[in-house]
Coordinates of C-alpha atoms in Angstrom, one line a residue:
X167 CA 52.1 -36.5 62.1
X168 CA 52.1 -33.5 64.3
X169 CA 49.4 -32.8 66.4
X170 CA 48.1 -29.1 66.4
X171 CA 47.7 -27.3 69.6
X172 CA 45.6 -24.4 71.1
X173 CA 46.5 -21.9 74.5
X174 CA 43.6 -22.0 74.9
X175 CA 40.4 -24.1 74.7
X176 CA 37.3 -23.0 72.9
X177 CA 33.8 -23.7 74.8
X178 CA 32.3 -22.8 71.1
X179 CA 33.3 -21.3 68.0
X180 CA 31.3 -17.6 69.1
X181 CA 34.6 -17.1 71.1
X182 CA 36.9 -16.3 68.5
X183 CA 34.3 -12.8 67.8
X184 CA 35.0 -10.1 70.4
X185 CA 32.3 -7.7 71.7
X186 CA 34.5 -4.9 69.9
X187 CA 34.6 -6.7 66.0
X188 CA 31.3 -5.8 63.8
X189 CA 28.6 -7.9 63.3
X190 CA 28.0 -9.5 59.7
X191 CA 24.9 -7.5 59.3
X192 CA 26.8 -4.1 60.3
X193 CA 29.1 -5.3 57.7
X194 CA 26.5 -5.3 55.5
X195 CA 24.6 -2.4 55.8
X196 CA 27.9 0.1 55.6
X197 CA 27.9 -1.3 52.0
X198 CA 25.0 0.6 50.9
X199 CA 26.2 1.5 47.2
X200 CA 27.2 -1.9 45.9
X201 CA 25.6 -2.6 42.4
X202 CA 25.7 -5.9 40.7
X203 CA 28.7 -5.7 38.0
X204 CA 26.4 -6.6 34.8
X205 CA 28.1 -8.2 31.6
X206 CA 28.0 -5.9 28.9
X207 CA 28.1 -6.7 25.3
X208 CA 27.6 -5.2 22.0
X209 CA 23.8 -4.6 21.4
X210 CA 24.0 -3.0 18.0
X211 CA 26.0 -6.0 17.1
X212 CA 23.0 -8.5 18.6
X213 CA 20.5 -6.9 17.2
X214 CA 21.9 -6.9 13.7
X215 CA 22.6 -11.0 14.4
X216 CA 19.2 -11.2 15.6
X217 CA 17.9 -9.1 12.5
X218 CA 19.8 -11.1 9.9
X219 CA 19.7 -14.4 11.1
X220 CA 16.1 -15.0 13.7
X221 CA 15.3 -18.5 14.9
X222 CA 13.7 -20.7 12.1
X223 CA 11.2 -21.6 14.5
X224 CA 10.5 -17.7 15.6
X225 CA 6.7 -16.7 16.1
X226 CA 7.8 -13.2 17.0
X227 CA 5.5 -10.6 14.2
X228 CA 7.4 -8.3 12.3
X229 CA 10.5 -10.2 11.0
X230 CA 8.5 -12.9 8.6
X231 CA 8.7 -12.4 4.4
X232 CA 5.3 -11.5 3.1
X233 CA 4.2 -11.8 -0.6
X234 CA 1.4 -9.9 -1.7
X235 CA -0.6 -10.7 -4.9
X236 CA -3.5 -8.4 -6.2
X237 CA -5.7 -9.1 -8.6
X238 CA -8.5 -6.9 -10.3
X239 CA -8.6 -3.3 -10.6
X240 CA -6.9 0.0 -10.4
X241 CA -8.5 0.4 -6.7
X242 CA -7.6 -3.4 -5.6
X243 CA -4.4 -2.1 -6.5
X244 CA -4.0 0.9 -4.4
X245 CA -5.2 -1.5 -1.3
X246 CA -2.9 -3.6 -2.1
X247 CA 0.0 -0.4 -2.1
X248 CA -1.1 0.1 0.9
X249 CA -0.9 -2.9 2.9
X250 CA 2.4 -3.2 1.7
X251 CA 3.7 -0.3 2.8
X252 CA 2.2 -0.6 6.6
X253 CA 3.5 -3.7 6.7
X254 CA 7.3 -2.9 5.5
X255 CA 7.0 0.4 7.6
X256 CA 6.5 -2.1 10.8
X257 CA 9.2 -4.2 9.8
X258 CA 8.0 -7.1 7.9
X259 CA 9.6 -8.0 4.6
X260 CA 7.9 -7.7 1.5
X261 CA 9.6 -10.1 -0.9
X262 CA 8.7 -11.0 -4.6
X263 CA 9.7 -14.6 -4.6
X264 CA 6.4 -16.5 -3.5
X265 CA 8.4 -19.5 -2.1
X266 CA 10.5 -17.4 0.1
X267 CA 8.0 -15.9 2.1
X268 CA 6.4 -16.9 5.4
X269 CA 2.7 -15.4 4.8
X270 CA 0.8 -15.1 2.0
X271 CA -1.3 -11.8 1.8
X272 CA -4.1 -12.7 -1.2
X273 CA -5.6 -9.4 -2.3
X274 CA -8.9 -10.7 -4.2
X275 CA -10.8 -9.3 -7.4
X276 CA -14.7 -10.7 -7.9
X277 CA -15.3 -8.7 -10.9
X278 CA -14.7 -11.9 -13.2
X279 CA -14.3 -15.8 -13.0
X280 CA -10.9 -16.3 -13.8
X281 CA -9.7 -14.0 -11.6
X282 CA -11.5 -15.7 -8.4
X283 CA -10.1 -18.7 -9.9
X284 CA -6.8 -17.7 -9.6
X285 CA -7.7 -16.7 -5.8
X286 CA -9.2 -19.8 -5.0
X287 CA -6.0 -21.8 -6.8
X288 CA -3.4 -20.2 -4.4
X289 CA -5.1 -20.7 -1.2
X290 CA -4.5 -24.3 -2.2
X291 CA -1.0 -23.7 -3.3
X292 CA -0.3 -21.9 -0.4
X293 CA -2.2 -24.5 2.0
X294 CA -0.2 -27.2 0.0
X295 CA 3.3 -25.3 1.4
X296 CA 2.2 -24.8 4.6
X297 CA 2.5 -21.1 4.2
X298 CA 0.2 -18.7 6.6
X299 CA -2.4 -16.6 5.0
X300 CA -4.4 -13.6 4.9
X301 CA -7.1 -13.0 2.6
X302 CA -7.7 -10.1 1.3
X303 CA -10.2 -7.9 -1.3
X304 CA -14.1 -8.1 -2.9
X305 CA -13.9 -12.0 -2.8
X306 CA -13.9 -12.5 1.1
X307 CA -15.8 -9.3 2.1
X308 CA -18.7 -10.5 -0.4
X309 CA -18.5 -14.1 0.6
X310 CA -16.8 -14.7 3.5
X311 CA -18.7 -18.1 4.3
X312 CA -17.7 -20.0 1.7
X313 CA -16.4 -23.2 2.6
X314 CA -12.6 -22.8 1.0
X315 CA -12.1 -19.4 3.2
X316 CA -13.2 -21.2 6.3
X317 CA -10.4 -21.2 8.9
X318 CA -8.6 -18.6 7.3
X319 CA -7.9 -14.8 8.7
X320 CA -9.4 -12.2 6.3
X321 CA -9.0 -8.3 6.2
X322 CA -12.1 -6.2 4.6
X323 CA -11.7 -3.8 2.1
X324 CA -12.4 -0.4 4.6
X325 CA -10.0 -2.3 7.1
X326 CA -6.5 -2.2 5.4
X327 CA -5.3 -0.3 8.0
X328 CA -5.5 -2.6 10.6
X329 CA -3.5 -5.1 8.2
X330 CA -0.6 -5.4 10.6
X331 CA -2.7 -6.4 13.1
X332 CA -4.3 -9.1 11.1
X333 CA -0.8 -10.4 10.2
X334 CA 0.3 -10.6 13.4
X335 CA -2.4 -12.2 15.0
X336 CA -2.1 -15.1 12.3
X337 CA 1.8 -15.2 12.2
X338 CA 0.7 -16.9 16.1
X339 CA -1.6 -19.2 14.3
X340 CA -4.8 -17.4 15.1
X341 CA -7.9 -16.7 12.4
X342 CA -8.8 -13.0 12.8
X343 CA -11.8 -11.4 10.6
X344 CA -11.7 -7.8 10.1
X345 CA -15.1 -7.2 8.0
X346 CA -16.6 -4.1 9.6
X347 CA -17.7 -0.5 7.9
X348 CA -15.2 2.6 8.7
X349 CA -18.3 5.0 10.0
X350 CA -18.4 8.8 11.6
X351 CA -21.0 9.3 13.7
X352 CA -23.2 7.6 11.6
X353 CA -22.3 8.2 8.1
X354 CA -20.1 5.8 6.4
X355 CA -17.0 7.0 5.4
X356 CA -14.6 6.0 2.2
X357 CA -12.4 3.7 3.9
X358 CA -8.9 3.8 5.7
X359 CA -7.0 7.3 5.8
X360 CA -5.0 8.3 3.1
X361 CA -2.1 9.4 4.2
X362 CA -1.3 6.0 5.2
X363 CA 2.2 4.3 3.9
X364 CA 2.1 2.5 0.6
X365 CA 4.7 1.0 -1.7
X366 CA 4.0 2.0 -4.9
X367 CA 3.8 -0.8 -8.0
X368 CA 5.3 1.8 -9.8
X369 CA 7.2 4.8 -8.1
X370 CA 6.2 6.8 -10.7
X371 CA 2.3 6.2 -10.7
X372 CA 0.6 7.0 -7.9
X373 CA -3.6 5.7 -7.4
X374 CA -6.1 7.8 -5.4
X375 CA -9.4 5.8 -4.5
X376 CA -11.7 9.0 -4.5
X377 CA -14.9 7.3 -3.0
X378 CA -15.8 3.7 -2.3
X379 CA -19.2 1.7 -3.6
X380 CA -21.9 3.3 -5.9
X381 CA -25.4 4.3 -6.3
X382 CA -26.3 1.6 -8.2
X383 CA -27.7 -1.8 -7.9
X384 CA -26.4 -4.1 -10.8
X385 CA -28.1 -7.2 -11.0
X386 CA -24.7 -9.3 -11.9
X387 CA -22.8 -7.5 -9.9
X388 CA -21.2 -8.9 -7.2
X389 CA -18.9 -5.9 -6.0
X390 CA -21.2 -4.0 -4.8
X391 CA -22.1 -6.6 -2.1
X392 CA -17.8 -5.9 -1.3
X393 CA -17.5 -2.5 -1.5
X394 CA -21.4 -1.2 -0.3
X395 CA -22.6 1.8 -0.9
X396 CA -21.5 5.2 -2.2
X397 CA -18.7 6.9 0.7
X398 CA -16.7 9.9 -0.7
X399 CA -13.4 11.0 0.7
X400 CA -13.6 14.8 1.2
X401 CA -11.6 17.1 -1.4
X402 CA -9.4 18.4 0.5
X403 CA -7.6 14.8 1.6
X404 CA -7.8 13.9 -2.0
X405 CA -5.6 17.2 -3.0
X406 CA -3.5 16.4 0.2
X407 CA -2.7 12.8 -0.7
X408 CA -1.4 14.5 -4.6
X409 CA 0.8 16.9 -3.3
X410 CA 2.4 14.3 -1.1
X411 CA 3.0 12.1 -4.3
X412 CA 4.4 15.1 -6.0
X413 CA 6.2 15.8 -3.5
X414 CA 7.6 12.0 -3.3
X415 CA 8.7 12.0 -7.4
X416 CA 5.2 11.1 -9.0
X417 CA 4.8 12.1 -12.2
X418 CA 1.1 10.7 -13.3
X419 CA -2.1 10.6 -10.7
X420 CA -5.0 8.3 -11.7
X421 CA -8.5 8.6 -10.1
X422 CA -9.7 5.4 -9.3
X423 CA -13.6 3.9 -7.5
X424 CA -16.3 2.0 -8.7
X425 CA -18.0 5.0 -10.7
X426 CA -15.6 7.5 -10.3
X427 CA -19.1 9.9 -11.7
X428 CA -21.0 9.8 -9.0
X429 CA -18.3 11.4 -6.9
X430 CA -19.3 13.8 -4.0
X431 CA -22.8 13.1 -4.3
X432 CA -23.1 11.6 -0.2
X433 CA -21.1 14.6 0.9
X434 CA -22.6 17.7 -1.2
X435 CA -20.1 18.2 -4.4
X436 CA -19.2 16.9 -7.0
X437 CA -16.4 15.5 -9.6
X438 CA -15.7 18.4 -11.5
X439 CA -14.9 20.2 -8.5
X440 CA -12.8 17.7 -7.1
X441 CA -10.9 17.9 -10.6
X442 CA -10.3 21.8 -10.8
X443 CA -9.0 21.7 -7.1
X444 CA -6.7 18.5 -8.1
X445 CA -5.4 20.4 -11.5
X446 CA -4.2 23.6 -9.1
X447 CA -1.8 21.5 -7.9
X448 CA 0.0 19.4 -10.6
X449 CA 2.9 20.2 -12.0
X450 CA 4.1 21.5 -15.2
X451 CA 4.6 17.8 -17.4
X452 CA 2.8 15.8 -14.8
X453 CA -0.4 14.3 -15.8
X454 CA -4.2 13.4 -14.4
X455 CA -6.1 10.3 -15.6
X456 CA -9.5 9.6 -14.4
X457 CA -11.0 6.2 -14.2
X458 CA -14.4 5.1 -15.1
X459 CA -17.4 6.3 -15.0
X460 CA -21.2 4.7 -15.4
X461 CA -23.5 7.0 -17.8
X462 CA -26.2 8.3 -15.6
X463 CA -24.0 10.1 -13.9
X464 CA -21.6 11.8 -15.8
X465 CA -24.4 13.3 -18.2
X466 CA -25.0 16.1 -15.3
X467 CA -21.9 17.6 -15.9
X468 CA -20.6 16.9 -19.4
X469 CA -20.0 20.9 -20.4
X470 CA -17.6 20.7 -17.8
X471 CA -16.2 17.6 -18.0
X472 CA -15.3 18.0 -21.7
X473 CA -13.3 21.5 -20.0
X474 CA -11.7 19.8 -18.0
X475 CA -10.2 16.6 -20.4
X476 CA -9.0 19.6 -22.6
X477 CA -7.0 20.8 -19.7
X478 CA -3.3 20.2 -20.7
X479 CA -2.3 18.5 -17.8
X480 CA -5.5 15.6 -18.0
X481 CA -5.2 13.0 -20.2
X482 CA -8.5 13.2 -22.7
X483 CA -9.4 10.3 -21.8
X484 CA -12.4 8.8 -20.7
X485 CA -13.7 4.9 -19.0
X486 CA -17.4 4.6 -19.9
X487 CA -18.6 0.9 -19.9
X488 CA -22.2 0.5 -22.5
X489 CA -22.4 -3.4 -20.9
X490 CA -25.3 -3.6 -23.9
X491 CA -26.2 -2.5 -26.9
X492 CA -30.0 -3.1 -25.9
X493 CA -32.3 -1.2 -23.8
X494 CA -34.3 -4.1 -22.4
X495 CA -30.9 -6.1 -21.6
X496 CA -29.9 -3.0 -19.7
X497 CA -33.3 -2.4 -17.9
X498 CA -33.1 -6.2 -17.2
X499 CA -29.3 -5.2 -15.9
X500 CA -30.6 -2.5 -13.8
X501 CA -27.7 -0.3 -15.3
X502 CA -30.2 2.9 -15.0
X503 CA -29.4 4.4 -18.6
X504 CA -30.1 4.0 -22.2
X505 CA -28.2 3.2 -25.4
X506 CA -29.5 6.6 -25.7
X507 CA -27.5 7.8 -23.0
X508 CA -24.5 6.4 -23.5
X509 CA -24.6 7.5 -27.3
X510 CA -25.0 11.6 -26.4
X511 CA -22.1 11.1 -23.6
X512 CA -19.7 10.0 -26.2
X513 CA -20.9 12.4 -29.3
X514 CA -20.6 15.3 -26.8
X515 CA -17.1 14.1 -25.5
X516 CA -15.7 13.6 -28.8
X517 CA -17.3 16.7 -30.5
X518 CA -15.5 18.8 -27.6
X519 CA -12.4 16.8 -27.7
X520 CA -12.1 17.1 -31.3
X521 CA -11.4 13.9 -32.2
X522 CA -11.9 12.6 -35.9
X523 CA -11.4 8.7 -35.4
X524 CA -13.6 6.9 -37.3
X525 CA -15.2 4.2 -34.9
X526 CA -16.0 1.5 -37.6
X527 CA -12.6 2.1 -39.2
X528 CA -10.9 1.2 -35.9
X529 CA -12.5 -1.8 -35.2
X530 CA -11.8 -3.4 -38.4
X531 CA -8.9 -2.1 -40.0
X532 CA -6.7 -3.5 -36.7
X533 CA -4.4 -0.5 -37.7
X534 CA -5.9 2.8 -35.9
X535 CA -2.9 4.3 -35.1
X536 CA -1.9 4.5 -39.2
X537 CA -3.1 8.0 -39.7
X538 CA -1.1 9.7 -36.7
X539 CA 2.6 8.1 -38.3
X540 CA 4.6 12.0 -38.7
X541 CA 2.6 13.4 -35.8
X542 CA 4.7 15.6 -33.2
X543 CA 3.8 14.2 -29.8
X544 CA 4.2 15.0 -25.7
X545 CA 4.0 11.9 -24.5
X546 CA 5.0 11.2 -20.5
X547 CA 7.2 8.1 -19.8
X548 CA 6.1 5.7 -17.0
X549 CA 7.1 2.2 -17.0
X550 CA 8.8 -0.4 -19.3
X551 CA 7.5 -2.5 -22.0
X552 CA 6.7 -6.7 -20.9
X553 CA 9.3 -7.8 -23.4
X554 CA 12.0 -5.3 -21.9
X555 CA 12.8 -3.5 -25.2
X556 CA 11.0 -0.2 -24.9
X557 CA 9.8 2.5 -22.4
X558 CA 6.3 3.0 -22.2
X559 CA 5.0 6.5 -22.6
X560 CA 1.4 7.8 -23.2
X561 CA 0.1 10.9 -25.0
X562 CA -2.6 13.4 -24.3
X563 CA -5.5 10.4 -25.1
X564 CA -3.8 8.2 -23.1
X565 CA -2.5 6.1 -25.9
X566 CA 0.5 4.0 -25.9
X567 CA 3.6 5.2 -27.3
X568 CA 7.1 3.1 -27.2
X569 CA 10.3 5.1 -26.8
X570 CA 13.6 3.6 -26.9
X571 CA 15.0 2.5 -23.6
X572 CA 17.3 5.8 -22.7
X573 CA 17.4 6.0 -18.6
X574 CA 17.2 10.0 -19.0
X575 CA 13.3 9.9 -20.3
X576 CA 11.6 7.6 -17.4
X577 CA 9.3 10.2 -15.5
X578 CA 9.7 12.7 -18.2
X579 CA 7.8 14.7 -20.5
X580 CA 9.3 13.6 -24.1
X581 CA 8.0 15.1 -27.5
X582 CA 8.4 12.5 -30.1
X583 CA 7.6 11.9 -33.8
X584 CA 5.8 9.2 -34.5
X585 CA 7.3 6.6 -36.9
X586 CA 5.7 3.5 -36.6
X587 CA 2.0 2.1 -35.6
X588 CA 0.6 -1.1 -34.5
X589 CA -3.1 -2.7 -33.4
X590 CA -2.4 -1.3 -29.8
X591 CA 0.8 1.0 -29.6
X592 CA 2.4 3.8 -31.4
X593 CA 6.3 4.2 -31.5
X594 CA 8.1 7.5 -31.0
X595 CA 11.2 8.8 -32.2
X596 CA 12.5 11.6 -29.7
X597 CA 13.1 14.9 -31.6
X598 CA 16.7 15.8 -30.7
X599 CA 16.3 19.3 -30.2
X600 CA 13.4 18.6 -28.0
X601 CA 13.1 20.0 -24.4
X602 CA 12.8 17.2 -22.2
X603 CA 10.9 18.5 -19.3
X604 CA 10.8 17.1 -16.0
X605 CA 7.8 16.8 -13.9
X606 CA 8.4 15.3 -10.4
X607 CA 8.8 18.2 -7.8
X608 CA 11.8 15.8 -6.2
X609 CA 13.5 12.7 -6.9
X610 CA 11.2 9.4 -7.1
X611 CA 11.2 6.8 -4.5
X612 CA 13.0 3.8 -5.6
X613 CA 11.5 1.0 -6.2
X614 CA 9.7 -0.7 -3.0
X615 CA 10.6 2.3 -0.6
X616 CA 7.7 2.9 1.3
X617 CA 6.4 6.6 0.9
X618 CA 4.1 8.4 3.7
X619 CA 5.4 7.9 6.9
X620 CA 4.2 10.5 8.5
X621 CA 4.5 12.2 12.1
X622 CA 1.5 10.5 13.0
X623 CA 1.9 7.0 11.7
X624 CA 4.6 6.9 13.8
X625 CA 3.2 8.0 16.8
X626 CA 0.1 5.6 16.3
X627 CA 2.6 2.8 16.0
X628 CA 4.2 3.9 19.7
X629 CA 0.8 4.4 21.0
X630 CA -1.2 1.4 19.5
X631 CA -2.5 -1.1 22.2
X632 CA -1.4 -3.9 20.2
X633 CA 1.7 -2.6 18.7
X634 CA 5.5 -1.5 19.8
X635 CA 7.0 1.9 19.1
X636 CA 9.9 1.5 16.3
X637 CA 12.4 3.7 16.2
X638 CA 12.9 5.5 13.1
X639 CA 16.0 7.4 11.6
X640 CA 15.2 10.1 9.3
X641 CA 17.4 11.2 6.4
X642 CA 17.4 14.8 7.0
X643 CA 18.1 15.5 2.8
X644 CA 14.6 13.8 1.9
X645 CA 13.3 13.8 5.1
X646 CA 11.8 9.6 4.1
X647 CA 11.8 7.4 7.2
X648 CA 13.2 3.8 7.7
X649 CA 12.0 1.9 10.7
X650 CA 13.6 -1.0 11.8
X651 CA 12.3 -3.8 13.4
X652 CA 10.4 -2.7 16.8
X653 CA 10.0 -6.1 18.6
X654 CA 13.9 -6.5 18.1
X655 CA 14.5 -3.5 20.1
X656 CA 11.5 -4.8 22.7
X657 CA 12.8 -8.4 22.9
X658 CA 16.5 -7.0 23.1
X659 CA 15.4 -4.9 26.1
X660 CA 13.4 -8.1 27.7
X661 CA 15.9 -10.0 28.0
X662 CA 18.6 -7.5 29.4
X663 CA 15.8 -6.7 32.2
X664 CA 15.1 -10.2 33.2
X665 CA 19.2 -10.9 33.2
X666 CA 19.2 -7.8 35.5
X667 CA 16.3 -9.5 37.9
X668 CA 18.1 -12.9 38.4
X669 CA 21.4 -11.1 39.0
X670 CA 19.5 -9.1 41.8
X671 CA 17.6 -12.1 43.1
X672 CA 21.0 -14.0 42.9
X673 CA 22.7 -11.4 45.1
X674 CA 20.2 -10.8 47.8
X675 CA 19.8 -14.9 48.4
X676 CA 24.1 -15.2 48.9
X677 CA 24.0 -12.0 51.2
X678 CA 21.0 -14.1 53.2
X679 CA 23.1 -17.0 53.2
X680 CA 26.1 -15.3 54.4
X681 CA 24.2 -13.9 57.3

């Protein structure tokens, strides 16, 4: 093997560096503008993998399937429109298939037994298949100590803003109670804003809560201990809130509370002057309905209220419970009126509204709708039938008239004759030379599209403690916003930022090294 050899011998290794070569930290330091050469990929492409496909196992908020069910009335309803729509507006999926989802969002009713039953039954079900929950509604805001809602997160009835929140916190596997009053320097105030998202039931159909609570103190009644005491929403965020449905392709507006009557009362109107402000701004072939009202009430302003349910564009029809036919049940009830009472509401009503039905006739006969059979009627389409054969329409007393299934009359005004009666429903035969007219200012949402994201929902969701920003694309023809999913985007971005750290850290320990 041959053996290497040197000219000359090297005391130590130093010697093979001249005075006149550079140092390795002048080296070094000349190479002030190197940047670590990053990896790029395809984030769009990520983030719709990530979107369409997220870990089983993923506690991350805002990519789980809710299902929301409500039970109980018109109002309980609109909550429940509500929460929906905050929720899909922040990203989470609201899906009708109860199995499929991740969390369970139980909107309660109290008003009866069977529908608590029904409450109580799918807390089980949904305990049984390990779903998360939420409750929500009369039942847990009245009771919230009862034994079967112990352990579970709960959102009050004047919180339902704060929904996403609630969901969040238990998609982590926290309980979070939200039971507080919504107050203004004191005074109580009708509960979460109005112009907050909602996904409408039916696109068509839009529900305004106009106050919260009542005057009254019911013996039986266990909403009131839910929804407290009398709060109105001021008139001119109720007239707000219908213009922005009209605007969004509603065709019918109903007014909705626990006595819609006393109205106004904690904030110096009333509800006929919330009415004529409202019927300013409906359209022509749109229609008003207005909910129910308790007697005592109501009997302050009957001259005007029998005006205004013979406005053409307000349905003549009225919600006025009796409860008893018997003064000293009623005293014993604590209902604050008189048969009495509830006798001159109606005679009035009906003597201003016209109306010749004979009460005993209806009752018995099962067929009240016989007389009106080659009657010309407007009736306004709205919905399908249950049994998937007919439209559903309703005429000026808010009676139910079936028209046949043709897609060109949903969400218009239809004049019909009618050819058939039943116990409950009329049937209408559209005239053919009929003008069909069209009510909605623009085209309807579709179904499940969430309506009312405004400029500053948005901006609260960018600037909310607990919450991301999401961006949102806007569709300039309709100007309706999607957002996508904001912790997506804020994960995404996490992780680039820490790759970018170790890279950094990873460079600066071989340059030590190397020195």
């Amino acid at each position: 093997m041959p053996s290497a050899s040197c000219d000359t011998l090297l005391g130590d290794i130093e010697d093979i560096v001249s005075h006149e070569d550079s140092k390795p930290q002048d080296r070094h330091f000349v190479r002030k503008d190197v940047v670590p050469k990053v990896r790029r990929r395809n984030t769009q492409k990520y983030l719709q993998e990530e979107e369409n496909s997220p870990p089983s196992d993923s506690t991350i908020p805002g990519i789980q399937k809710i299902w929301i069910r409500t039970w109980g009335c018109s109002h309980n309803n609109s909550d429940g429109e509500y929460m929906a729509g905050q929720l899909a507006a922040y990203g989470y999926k609201i899906t009708e298939n109860a199995s499929d989802a991740d969390l369970w969002l139980l909107n309660s009713c109290t008003v009866k037994n069977p529908a608590e039953d029904h409450f109580r039954n799918s807390i089980k079900k949904a305990q049984e298949e390990n779903k998360k929950i939420v409750l929500a509604g009369c039942v847990p805001q009245a009771q919230p100590r009862q034994d079967y809602l112990k352990g579970l997160s709960i959102i009050g009835v004047q919180q339902i803003d704060r929904v996403v929140e609630v969901v969040e916190e238990t998609i982590k596997g926290h309980s979070v109670r939200l039971l507080g009053q919504k107050k203004d320097n004191g005074r109580r105030l009708g509960g979460a804003r109005l112009d907050l998202p909602k996904i409408r039931k039916n696109p068509l159909i839009e529900i305004i809560s106009i106050n919260t609570g009542c005057l009254n103190a019911c013996t039986y009644c266990k909403t009131k201990h839910a929804r407290g005491n009398l709060a109105s929403y001021p008139i001119d965020e109720l007239v707000d809130r219908a213009k922005q449905s009209f605007q969004e392709g509603v065709c019918e507006i109903w007014l909705t509370s626990e006595d819609t009557g006393a109205y106004g009362r904690d904030i110096g109107t009333n509800l006929p002057t919330l009415l004529w402000k409202l019927v300013e701004v409906i359209p022509e072939g749109a229609m008003l309905r207005l909910g129910m009202t308790n007697p005592p009430y109501i009997l302050e302003h009957l001259e005007e209220m029998a005006k205004i349910l013979n406005h053409p564009r307000v349905y003549a029809f009225l919600h006025i419970p009796v409860q008893s036919a018997s003064d000293s049940v009623l005293m014993e009830m604590k209902r604050e009126y008189c048969v009495a009472d509830f006798k001159r509401v109606v005679d009035f009503l009906k003597e201003k509204k016209q109306r010749t039905k004979d009460l005993s006739r209806v009752f018995h006969s099962y067929s009240p709708y016989n007389h009106k059979i080659g009657e010309r009627q407007q009736v306004l389409v709205t919905e399908e039938s249950f049994d998937s054969k007919f439209y559903v329409a309703h005429n000026r007393f808010y009676e139910q008239v079936l028209v046949p299934k043709n897609p060109a009359f949903m969400g218009k005004m239809v004049e019909v004759d009618i050819c058939e009666s039943g116990k409950h429903f009329m049937k209408g035969q559209p005239v053919s030379d009929a003008k069909v007219y069209t009510p909605s200012i623009s085209k309807p949402l579709a179904k499940g599209e969430v309506s009312g994201l405004t400029k500053d929902f948005r901006n609260g969701l960018g600037s909310s403690g607990s919450h991301t920003s999401a961006a949102s694309q806007c569709d300039s023809a309709s100007s309706r916003m999607v957002l996508p999913m904001p912790r997506l985007y804020q994960d995404c971005a996490l992780r680039m930022s820490v790759g970018l750290a170790l890279l950094a850290l990873l460079f600066a320990f071989f340059v030590k090294v190397y020195n």
